[in-house]
CSV table of C-alpha atoms in Angstrom, one decimal:
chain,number,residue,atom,x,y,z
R,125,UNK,CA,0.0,0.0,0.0
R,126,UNK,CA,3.0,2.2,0.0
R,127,UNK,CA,3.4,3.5,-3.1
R,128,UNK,CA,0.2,4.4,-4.3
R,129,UNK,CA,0.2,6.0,-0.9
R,130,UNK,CA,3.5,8.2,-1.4
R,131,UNK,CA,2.1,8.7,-5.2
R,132,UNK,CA,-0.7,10.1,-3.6
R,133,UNK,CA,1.1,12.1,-1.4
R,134,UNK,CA,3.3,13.8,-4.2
R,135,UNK,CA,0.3,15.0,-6.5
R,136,UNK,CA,-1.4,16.3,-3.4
R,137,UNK,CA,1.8,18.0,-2.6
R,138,UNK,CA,2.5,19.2,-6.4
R,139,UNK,CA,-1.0,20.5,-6.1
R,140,UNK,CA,-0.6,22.5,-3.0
R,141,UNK,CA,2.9,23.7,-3.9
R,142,UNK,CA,1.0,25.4,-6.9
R,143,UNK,CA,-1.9,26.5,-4.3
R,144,UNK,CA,1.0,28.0,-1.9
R,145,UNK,CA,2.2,29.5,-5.3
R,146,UNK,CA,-0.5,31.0,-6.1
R,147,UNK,CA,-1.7,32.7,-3.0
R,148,UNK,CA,1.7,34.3,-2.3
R,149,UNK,CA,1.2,35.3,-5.8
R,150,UNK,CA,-2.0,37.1,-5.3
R,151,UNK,CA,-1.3,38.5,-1.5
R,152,UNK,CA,2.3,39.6,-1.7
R,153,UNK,CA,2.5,41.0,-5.7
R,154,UNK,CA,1.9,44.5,-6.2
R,155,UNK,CA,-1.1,45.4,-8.3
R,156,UNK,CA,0.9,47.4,-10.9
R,157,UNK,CA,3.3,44.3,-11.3
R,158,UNK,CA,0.0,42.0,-11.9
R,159,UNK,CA,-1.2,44.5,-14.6
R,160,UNK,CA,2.3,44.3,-16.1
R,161,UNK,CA,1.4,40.5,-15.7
R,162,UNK,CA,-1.8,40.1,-17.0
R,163,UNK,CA,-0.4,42.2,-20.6
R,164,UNK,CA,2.0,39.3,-20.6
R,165,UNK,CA,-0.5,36.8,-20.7
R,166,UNK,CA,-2.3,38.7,-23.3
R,167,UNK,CA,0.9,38.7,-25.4
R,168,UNK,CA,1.3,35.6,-24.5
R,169,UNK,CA,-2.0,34.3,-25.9
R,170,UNK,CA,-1.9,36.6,-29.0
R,171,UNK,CA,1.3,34.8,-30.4
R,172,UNK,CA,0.3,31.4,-29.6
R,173,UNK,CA,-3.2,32.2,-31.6
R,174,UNK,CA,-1.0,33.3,-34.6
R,175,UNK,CA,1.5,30.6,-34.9
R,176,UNK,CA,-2.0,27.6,-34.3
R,177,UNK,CA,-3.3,29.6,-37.3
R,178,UNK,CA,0.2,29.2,-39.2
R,179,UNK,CA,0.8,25.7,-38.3
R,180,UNK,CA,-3.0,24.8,-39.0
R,181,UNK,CA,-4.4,27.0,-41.8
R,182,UNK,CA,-1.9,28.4,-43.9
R,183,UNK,CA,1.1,30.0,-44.1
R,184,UNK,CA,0.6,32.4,-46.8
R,185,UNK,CA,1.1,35.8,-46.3
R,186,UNK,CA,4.0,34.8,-44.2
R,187,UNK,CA,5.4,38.8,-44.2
R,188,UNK,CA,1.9,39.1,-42.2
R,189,UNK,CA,2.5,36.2,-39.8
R,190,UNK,CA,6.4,37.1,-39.5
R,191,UNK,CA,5.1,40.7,-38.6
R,192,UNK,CA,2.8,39.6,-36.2
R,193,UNK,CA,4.2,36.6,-34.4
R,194,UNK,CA,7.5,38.9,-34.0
R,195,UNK,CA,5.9,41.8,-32.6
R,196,UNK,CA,4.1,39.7,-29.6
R,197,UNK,CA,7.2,38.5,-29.6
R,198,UNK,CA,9.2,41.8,-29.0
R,199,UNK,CA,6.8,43.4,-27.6
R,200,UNK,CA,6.7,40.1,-24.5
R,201,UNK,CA,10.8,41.1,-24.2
R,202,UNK,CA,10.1,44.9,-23.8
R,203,UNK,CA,7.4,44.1,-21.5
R,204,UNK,CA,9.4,41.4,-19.3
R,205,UNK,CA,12.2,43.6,-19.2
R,206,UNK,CA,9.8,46.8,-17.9
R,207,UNK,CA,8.8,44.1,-15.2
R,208,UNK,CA,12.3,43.3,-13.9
R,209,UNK,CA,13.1,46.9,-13.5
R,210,UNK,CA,10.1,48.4,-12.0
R,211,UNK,CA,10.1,46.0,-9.2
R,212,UNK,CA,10.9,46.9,-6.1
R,213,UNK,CA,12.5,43.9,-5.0
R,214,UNK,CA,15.0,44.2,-7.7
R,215,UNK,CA,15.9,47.9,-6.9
R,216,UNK,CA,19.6,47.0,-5.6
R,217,UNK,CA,20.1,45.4,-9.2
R,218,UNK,CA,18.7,48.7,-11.2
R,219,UNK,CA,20.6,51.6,-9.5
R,220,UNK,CA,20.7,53.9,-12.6
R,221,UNK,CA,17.3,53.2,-13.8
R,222,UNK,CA,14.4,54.1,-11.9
R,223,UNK,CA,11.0,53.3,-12.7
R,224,UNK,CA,9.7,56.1,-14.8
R,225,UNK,CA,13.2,56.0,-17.1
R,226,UNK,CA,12.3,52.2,-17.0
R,227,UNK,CA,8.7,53.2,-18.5
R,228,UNK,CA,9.8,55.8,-21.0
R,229,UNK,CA,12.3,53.3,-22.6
R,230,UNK,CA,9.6,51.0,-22.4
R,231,UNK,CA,7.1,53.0,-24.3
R,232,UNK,CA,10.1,53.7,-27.3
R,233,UNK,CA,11.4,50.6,-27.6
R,234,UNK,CA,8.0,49.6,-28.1
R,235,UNK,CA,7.3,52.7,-31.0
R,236,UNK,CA,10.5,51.6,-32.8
R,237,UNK,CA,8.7,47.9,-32.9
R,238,UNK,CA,5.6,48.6,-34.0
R,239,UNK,CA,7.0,50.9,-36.5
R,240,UNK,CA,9.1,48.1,-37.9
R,241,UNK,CA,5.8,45.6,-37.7
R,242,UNK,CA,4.2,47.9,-39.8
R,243,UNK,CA,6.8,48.1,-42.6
R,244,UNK,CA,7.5,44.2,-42.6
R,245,UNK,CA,3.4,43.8,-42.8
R,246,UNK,CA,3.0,44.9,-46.4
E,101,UNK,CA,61.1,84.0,-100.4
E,102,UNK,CA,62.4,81.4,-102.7
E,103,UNK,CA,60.4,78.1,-100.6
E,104,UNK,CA,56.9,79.7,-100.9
E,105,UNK,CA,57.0,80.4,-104.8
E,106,UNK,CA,58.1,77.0,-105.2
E,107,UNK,CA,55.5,75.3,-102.8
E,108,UNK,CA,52.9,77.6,-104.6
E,109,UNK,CA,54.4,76.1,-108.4
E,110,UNK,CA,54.3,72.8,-107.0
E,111,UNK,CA,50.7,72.9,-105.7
E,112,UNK,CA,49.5,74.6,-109.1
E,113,UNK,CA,51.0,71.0,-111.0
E,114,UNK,CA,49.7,68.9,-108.8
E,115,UNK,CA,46.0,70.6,-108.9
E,116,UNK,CA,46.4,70.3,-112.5
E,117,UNK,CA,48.1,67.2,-112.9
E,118,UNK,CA,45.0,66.2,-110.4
E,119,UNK,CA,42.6,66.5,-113.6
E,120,UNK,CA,44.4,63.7,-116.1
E,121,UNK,CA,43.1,60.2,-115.9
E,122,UNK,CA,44.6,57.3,-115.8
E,123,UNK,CA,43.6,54.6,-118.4
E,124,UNK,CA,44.8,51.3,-120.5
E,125,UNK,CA,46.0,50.7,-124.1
E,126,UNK,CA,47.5,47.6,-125.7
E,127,UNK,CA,45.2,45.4,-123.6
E,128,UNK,CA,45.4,41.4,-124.2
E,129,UNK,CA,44.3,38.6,-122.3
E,130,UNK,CA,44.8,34.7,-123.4
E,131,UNK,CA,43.8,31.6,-122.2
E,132,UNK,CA,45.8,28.7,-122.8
E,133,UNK,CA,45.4,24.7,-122.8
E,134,UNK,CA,47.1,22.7,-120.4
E,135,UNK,CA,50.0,22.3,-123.2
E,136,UNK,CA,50.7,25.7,-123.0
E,137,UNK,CA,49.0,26.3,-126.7
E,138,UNK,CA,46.8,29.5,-126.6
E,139,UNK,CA,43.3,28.6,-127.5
E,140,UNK,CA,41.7,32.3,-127.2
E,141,UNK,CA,42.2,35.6,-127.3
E,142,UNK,CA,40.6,39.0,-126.9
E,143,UNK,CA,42.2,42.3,-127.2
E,144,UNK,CA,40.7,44.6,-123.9
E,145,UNK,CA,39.3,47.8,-124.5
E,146,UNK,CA,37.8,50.5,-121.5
E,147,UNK,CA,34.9,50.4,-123.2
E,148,UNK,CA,33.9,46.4,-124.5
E,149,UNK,CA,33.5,43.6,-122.3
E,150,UNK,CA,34.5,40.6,-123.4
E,151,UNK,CA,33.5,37.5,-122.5
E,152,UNK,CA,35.5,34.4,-121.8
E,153,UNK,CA,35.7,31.0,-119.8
E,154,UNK,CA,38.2,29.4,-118.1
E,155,UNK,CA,38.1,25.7,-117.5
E,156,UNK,CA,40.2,23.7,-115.0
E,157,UNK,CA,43.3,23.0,-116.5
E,158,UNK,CA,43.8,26.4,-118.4
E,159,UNK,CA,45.6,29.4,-117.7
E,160,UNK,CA,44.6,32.9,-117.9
E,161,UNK,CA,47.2,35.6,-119.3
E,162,UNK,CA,46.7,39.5,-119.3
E,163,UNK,CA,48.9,42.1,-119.9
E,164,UNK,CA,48.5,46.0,-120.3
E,165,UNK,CA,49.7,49.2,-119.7
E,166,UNK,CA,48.6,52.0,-118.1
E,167,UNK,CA,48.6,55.6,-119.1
E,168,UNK,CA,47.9,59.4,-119.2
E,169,UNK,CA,45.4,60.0,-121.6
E,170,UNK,CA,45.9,63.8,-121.8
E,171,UNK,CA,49.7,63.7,-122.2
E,172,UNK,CA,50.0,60.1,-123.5
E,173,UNK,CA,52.6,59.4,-121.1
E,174,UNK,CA,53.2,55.8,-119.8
E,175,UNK,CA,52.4,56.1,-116.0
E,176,UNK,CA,53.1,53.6,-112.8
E,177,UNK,CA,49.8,54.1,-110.3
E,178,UNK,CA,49.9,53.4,-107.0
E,179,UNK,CA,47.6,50.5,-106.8
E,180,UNK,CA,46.1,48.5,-109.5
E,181,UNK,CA,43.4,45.7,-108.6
E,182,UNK,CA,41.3,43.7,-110.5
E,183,UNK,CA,37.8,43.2,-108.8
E,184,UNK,CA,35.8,40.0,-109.4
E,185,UNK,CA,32.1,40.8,-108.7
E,186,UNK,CA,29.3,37.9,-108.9
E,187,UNK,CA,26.1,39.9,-109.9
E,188,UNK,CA,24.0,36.7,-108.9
E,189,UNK,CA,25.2,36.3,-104.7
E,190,UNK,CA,26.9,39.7,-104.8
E,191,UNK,CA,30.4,37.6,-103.3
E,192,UNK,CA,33.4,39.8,-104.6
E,193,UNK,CA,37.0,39.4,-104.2
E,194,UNK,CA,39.8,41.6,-104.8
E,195,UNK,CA,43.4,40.6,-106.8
E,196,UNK,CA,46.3,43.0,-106.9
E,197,UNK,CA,48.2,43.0,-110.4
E,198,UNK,CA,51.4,44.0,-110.6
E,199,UNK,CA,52.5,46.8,-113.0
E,200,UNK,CA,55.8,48.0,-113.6
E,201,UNK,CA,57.6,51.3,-113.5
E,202,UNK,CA,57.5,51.9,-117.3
E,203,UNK,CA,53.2,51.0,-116.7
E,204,UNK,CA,53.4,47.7,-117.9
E,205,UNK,CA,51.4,45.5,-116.3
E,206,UNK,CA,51.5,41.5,-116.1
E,207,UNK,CA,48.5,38.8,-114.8
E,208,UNK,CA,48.3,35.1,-114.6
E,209,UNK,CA,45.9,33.0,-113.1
E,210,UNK,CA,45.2,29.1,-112.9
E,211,UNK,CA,42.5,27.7,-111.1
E,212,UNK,CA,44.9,24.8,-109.9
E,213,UNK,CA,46.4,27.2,-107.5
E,214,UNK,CA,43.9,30.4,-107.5
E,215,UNK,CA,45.0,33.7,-106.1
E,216,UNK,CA,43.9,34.0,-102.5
E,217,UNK,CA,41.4,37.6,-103.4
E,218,UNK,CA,39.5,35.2,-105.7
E,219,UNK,CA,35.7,34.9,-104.3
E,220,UNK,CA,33.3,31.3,-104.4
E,221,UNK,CA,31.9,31.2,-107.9
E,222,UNK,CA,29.1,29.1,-108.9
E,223,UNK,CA,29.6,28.6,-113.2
E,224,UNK,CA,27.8,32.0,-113.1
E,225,UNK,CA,30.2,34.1,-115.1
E,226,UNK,CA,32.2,36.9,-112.9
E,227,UNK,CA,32.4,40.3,-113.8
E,228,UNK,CA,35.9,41.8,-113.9
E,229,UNK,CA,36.6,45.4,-113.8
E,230,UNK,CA,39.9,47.4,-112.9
E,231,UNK,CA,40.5,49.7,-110.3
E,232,UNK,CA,43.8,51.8,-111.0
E,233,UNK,CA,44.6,54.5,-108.0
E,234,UNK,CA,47.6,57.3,-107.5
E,235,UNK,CA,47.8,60.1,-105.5
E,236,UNK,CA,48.7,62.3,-109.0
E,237,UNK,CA,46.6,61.3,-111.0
E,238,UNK,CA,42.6,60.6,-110.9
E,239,UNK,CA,41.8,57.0,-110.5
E,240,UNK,CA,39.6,54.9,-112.8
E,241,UNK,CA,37.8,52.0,-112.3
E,242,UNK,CA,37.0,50.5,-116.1
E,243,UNK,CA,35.2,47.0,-116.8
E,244,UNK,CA,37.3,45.1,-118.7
E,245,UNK,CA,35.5,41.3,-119.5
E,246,UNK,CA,33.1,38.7,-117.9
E,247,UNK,CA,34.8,35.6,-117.1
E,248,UNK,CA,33.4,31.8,-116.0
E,249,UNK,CA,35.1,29.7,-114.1
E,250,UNK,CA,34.1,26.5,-112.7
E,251,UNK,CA,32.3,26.2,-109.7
E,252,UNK,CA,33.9,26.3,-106.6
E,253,UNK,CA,34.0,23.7,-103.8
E,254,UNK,CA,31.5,23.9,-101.1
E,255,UNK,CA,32.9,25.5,-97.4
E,256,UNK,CA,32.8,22.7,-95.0
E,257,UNK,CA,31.2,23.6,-91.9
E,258,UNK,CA,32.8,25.0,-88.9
E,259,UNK,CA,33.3,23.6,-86.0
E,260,UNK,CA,31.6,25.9,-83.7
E,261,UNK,CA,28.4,25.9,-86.2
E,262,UNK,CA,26.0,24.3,-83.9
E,263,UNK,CA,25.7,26.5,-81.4
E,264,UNK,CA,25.1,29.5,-83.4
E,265,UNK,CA,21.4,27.8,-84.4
E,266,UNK,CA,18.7,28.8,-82.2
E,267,UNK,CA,18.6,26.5,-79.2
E,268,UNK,CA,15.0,24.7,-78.3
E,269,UNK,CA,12.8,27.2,-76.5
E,270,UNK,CA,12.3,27.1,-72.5
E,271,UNK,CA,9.3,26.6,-70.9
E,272,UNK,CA,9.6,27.8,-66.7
E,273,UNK,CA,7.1,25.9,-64.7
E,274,UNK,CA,6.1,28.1,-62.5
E,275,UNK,CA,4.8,27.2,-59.1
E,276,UNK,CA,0.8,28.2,-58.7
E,277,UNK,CA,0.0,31.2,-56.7
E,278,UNK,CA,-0.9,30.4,-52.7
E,279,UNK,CA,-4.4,30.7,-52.4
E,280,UNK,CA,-6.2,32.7,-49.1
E,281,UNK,CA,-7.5,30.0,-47.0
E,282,UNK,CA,-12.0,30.4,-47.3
E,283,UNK,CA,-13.6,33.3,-45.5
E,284,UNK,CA,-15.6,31.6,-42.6
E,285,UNK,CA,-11.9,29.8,-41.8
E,286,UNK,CA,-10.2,33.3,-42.1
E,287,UNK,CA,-12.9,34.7,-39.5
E,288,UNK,CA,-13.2,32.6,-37.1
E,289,UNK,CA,-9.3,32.5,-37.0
E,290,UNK,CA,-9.4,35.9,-36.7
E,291,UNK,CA,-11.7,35.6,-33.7
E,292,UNK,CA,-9.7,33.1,-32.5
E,293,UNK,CA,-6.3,35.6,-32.2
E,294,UNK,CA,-8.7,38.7,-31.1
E,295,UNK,CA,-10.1,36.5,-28.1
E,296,UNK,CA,-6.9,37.5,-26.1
E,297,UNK,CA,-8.1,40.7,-25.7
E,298,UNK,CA,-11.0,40.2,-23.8
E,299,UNK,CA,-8.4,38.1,-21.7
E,300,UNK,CA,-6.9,41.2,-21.3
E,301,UNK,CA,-9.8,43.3,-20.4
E,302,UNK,CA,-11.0,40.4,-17.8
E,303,UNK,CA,-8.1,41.0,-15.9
E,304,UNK,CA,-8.1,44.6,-15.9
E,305,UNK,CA,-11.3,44.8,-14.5
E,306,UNK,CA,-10.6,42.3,-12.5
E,307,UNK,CA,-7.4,43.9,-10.6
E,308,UNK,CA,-7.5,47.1,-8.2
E,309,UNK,CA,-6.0,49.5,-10.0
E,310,UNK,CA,-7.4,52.8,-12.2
E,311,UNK,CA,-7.2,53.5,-15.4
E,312,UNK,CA,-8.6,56.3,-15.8
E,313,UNK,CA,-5.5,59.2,-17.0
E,314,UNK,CA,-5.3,62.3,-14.9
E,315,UNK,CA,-4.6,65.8,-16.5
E,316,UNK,CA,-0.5,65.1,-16.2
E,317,UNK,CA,-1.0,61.9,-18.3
E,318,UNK,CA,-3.7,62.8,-20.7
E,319,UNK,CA,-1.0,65.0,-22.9
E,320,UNK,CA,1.4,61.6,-23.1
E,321,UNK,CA,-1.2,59.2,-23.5
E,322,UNK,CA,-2.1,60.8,-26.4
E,323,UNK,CA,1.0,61.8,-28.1
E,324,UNK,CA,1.6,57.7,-27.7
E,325,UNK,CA,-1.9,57.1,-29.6
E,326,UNK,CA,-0.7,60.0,-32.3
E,327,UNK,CA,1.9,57.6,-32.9
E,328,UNK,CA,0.5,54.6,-33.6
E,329,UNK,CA,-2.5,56.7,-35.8
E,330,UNK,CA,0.7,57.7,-37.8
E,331,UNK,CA,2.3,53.9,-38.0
E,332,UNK,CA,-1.5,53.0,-39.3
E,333,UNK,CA,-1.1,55.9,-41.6
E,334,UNK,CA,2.3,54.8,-42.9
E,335,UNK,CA,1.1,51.2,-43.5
E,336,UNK,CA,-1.7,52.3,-45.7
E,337,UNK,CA,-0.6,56.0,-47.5
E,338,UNK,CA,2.7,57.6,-46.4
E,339,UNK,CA,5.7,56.8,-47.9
E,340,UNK,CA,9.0,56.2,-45.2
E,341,UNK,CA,10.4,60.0,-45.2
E,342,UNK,CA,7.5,61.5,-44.5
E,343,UNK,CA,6.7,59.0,-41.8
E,344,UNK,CA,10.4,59.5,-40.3
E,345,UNK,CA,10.0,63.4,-41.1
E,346,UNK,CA,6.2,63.5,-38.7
E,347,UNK,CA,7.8,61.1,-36.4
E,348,UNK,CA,10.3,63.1,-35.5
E,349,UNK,CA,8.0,66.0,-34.8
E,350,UNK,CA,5.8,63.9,-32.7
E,351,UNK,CA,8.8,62.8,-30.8
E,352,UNK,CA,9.6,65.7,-30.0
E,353,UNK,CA,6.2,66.5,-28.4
E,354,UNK,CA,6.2,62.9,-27.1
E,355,UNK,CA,9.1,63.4,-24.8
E,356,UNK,CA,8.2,66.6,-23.1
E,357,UNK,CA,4.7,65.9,-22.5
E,358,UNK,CA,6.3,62.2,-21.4
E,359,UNK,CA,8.4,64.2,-18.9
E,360,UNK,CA,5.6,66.3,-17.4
E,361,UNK,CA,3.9,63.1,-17.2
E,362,UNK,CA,6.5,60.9,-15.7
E,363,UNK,CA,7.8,63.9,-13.4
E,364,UNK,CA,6.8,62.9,-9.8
């Protein structure tokens, strides 16, 4: 009876880990770090959608897919970098950059992306 | 003062030597058998043609001589040819004859060993005319007799003949155009990658926090939507330095309203 005991034991445990994950998620994250989060997701989301359409539909204008998939792309880098800076718990590491420079070079690098989207979309 | 009169008599006998022309007297061409016994003969005249044939194993003989007919002075010109003209494939071929100082002038030919200027003849007879040319005196160019010879051999091909044909035409394949997937496929795909979205919007309602833009953020917020109306504008009318040239400007405005705005 021991191992299906034990087995039982470890998904419980791999479920509450994730549980214990999650609440310290919700409780100790601030909310402008979960916004930050939840557009992550959403880019997230966005590029899967466009490479199931590739891989399943077609591939034909693939300038448009290119465009697309590598501005969700680009735009989850500029996005995951603006995260690691503006948190707090990572002030130590960003000394010369505070929060609003983090932004503003946020908000550029993301202009010069879309602008180069929209010339590789055609 | 001596030099110039002279140079001035000298150019006064050449302009008038200039006007004498050159022509032929005592003309006389034979052919021969192959025993050397002559078989024909014409006398040549500027004005007659003669005609005459040559077959294989004969040999042609001419001889003339060339002078002034206004002072009736045996003359040497400068070049003499004889030009062999077929009036049928328009082939010609030019043969230097050789004329002496004192104008006489000498010509053989046997079609065992042709001259080399001699063109491809066909047993169409060739038309032979003289071309006599000097620097003192005017040149003339006088037909003198028609001659047939035998036909010559035909050219054998060259080697690089072939390729100068045209070569069998080439068709490309091409590959067909793509084709858009059907429209109900297209939409619902295009559902599909808009339904992140209301992800989004679910979990911005969804977390404590306000979106709504106060006065120092208004002026940022929408220099940031100026800029992506432009991008939309660039994909669908402007062309890249007019973009670059209104980007620039908006950048401008971008950056201080983005430091009012950012400005604790």
């Amino acid at each position: 009876m021991a191992p299906p005991k034990t087995h039982q034991v470890s998904s419980q445990s791999t479920t509450t880990v994730i549980q214990g994950l999650w609440k310290t998620y919700v409780d100790d994250t601030p909310s402008k770090l979960k916004t930050i989060d939840a557009f992550l997701v959403f880019i997230m989301l966005s590029g899967i959608m466009q490479f199931v359409y590739c891989v399943i539909v077609t591939n034909f204008p693939f300038n448009a897919f290119l465009a697309g998939f590598s501005s969700a792309v680009g735009q989850f880098v500029l996005t995951a970098s603006l995260r690691s800076q503006v948190n707090p718990l990572n002030k130590d590491l960003f000394k010369a950059v505070n929060p609003q420079r983090a932004f503003a070079d946020f908000a550029l690098g993301s202009i010069v992306l879309h602008f180069f989207v929209y010339n590789f979309l055609g | 003062m001596r030099t110039p009169v002279s140079l001035l008599s000298l150019a006064a006998l050449l302009v008038a030597s200039c006007q004498a022309k050159l022509s032929i007297k005592a003309g006389k061409a034979t052919i021969s058998g192959a025993d050397a016994t002559v078989t024909h003969t014409v006398n040549l005249e500027p004005s007659k043609t003669a005609q005459l044939k040559l077959a294989a194993d004969e040999t042609f003989k001419m001889v003339f001589t060339v002078f002034d007919d206004e002072k009736n002075v045996d003359v040497m010109p400068h070049q003499a040819f004889l030009r062999f003209w077929d009036e049928q494939t328009e082939d010609e071929g030019i043969v230097p004859v050789k004329v002496a100082r004192d104008g006489k002038a000498r010509f053989s030919m046997n079609i065992r060993k042709p001259p080399i200027g001699l063109p491809p003849t066909t047993g169409d007879p060739l038309k032979v005319s003289l071309i006599l040319g000097s620097f003192t005196y005017e040149g003339a160019v006088m037909p003198l007799f028609d001659i047939t010879l035998p036909p010559s051999g035909s050219v054998p091909p060259h080697p690089d003949e072939a390729s100068y044909h045209p070569q069998p035409e080439i068709f490309h394949t091409f590959r067909p155009d793509q084709k858009l997937p059907p429209k109900p496929i297209s939409f619902v795909f295009a559902a599909y990658t808009l339904a992140p979205w209301l992800v989004l919007i679910g979990f911005l309602a969804k977390l404590p926090i306000s979106l709504t833009p106060t006065t120092k953020t208004i002026p940022f917020i929408t220099c940031l939507a100026a800029f992506e109306g432009l991008l939309i504008w660039y994909w669908v009318d402007l062309y890249l330095g007019q973009v670059l040239t209104y980007g620039a400007a908006l950048g401008l405005l971008t950056v201080v309203a983005g430091k009012r705005a950012l400005s604790a």
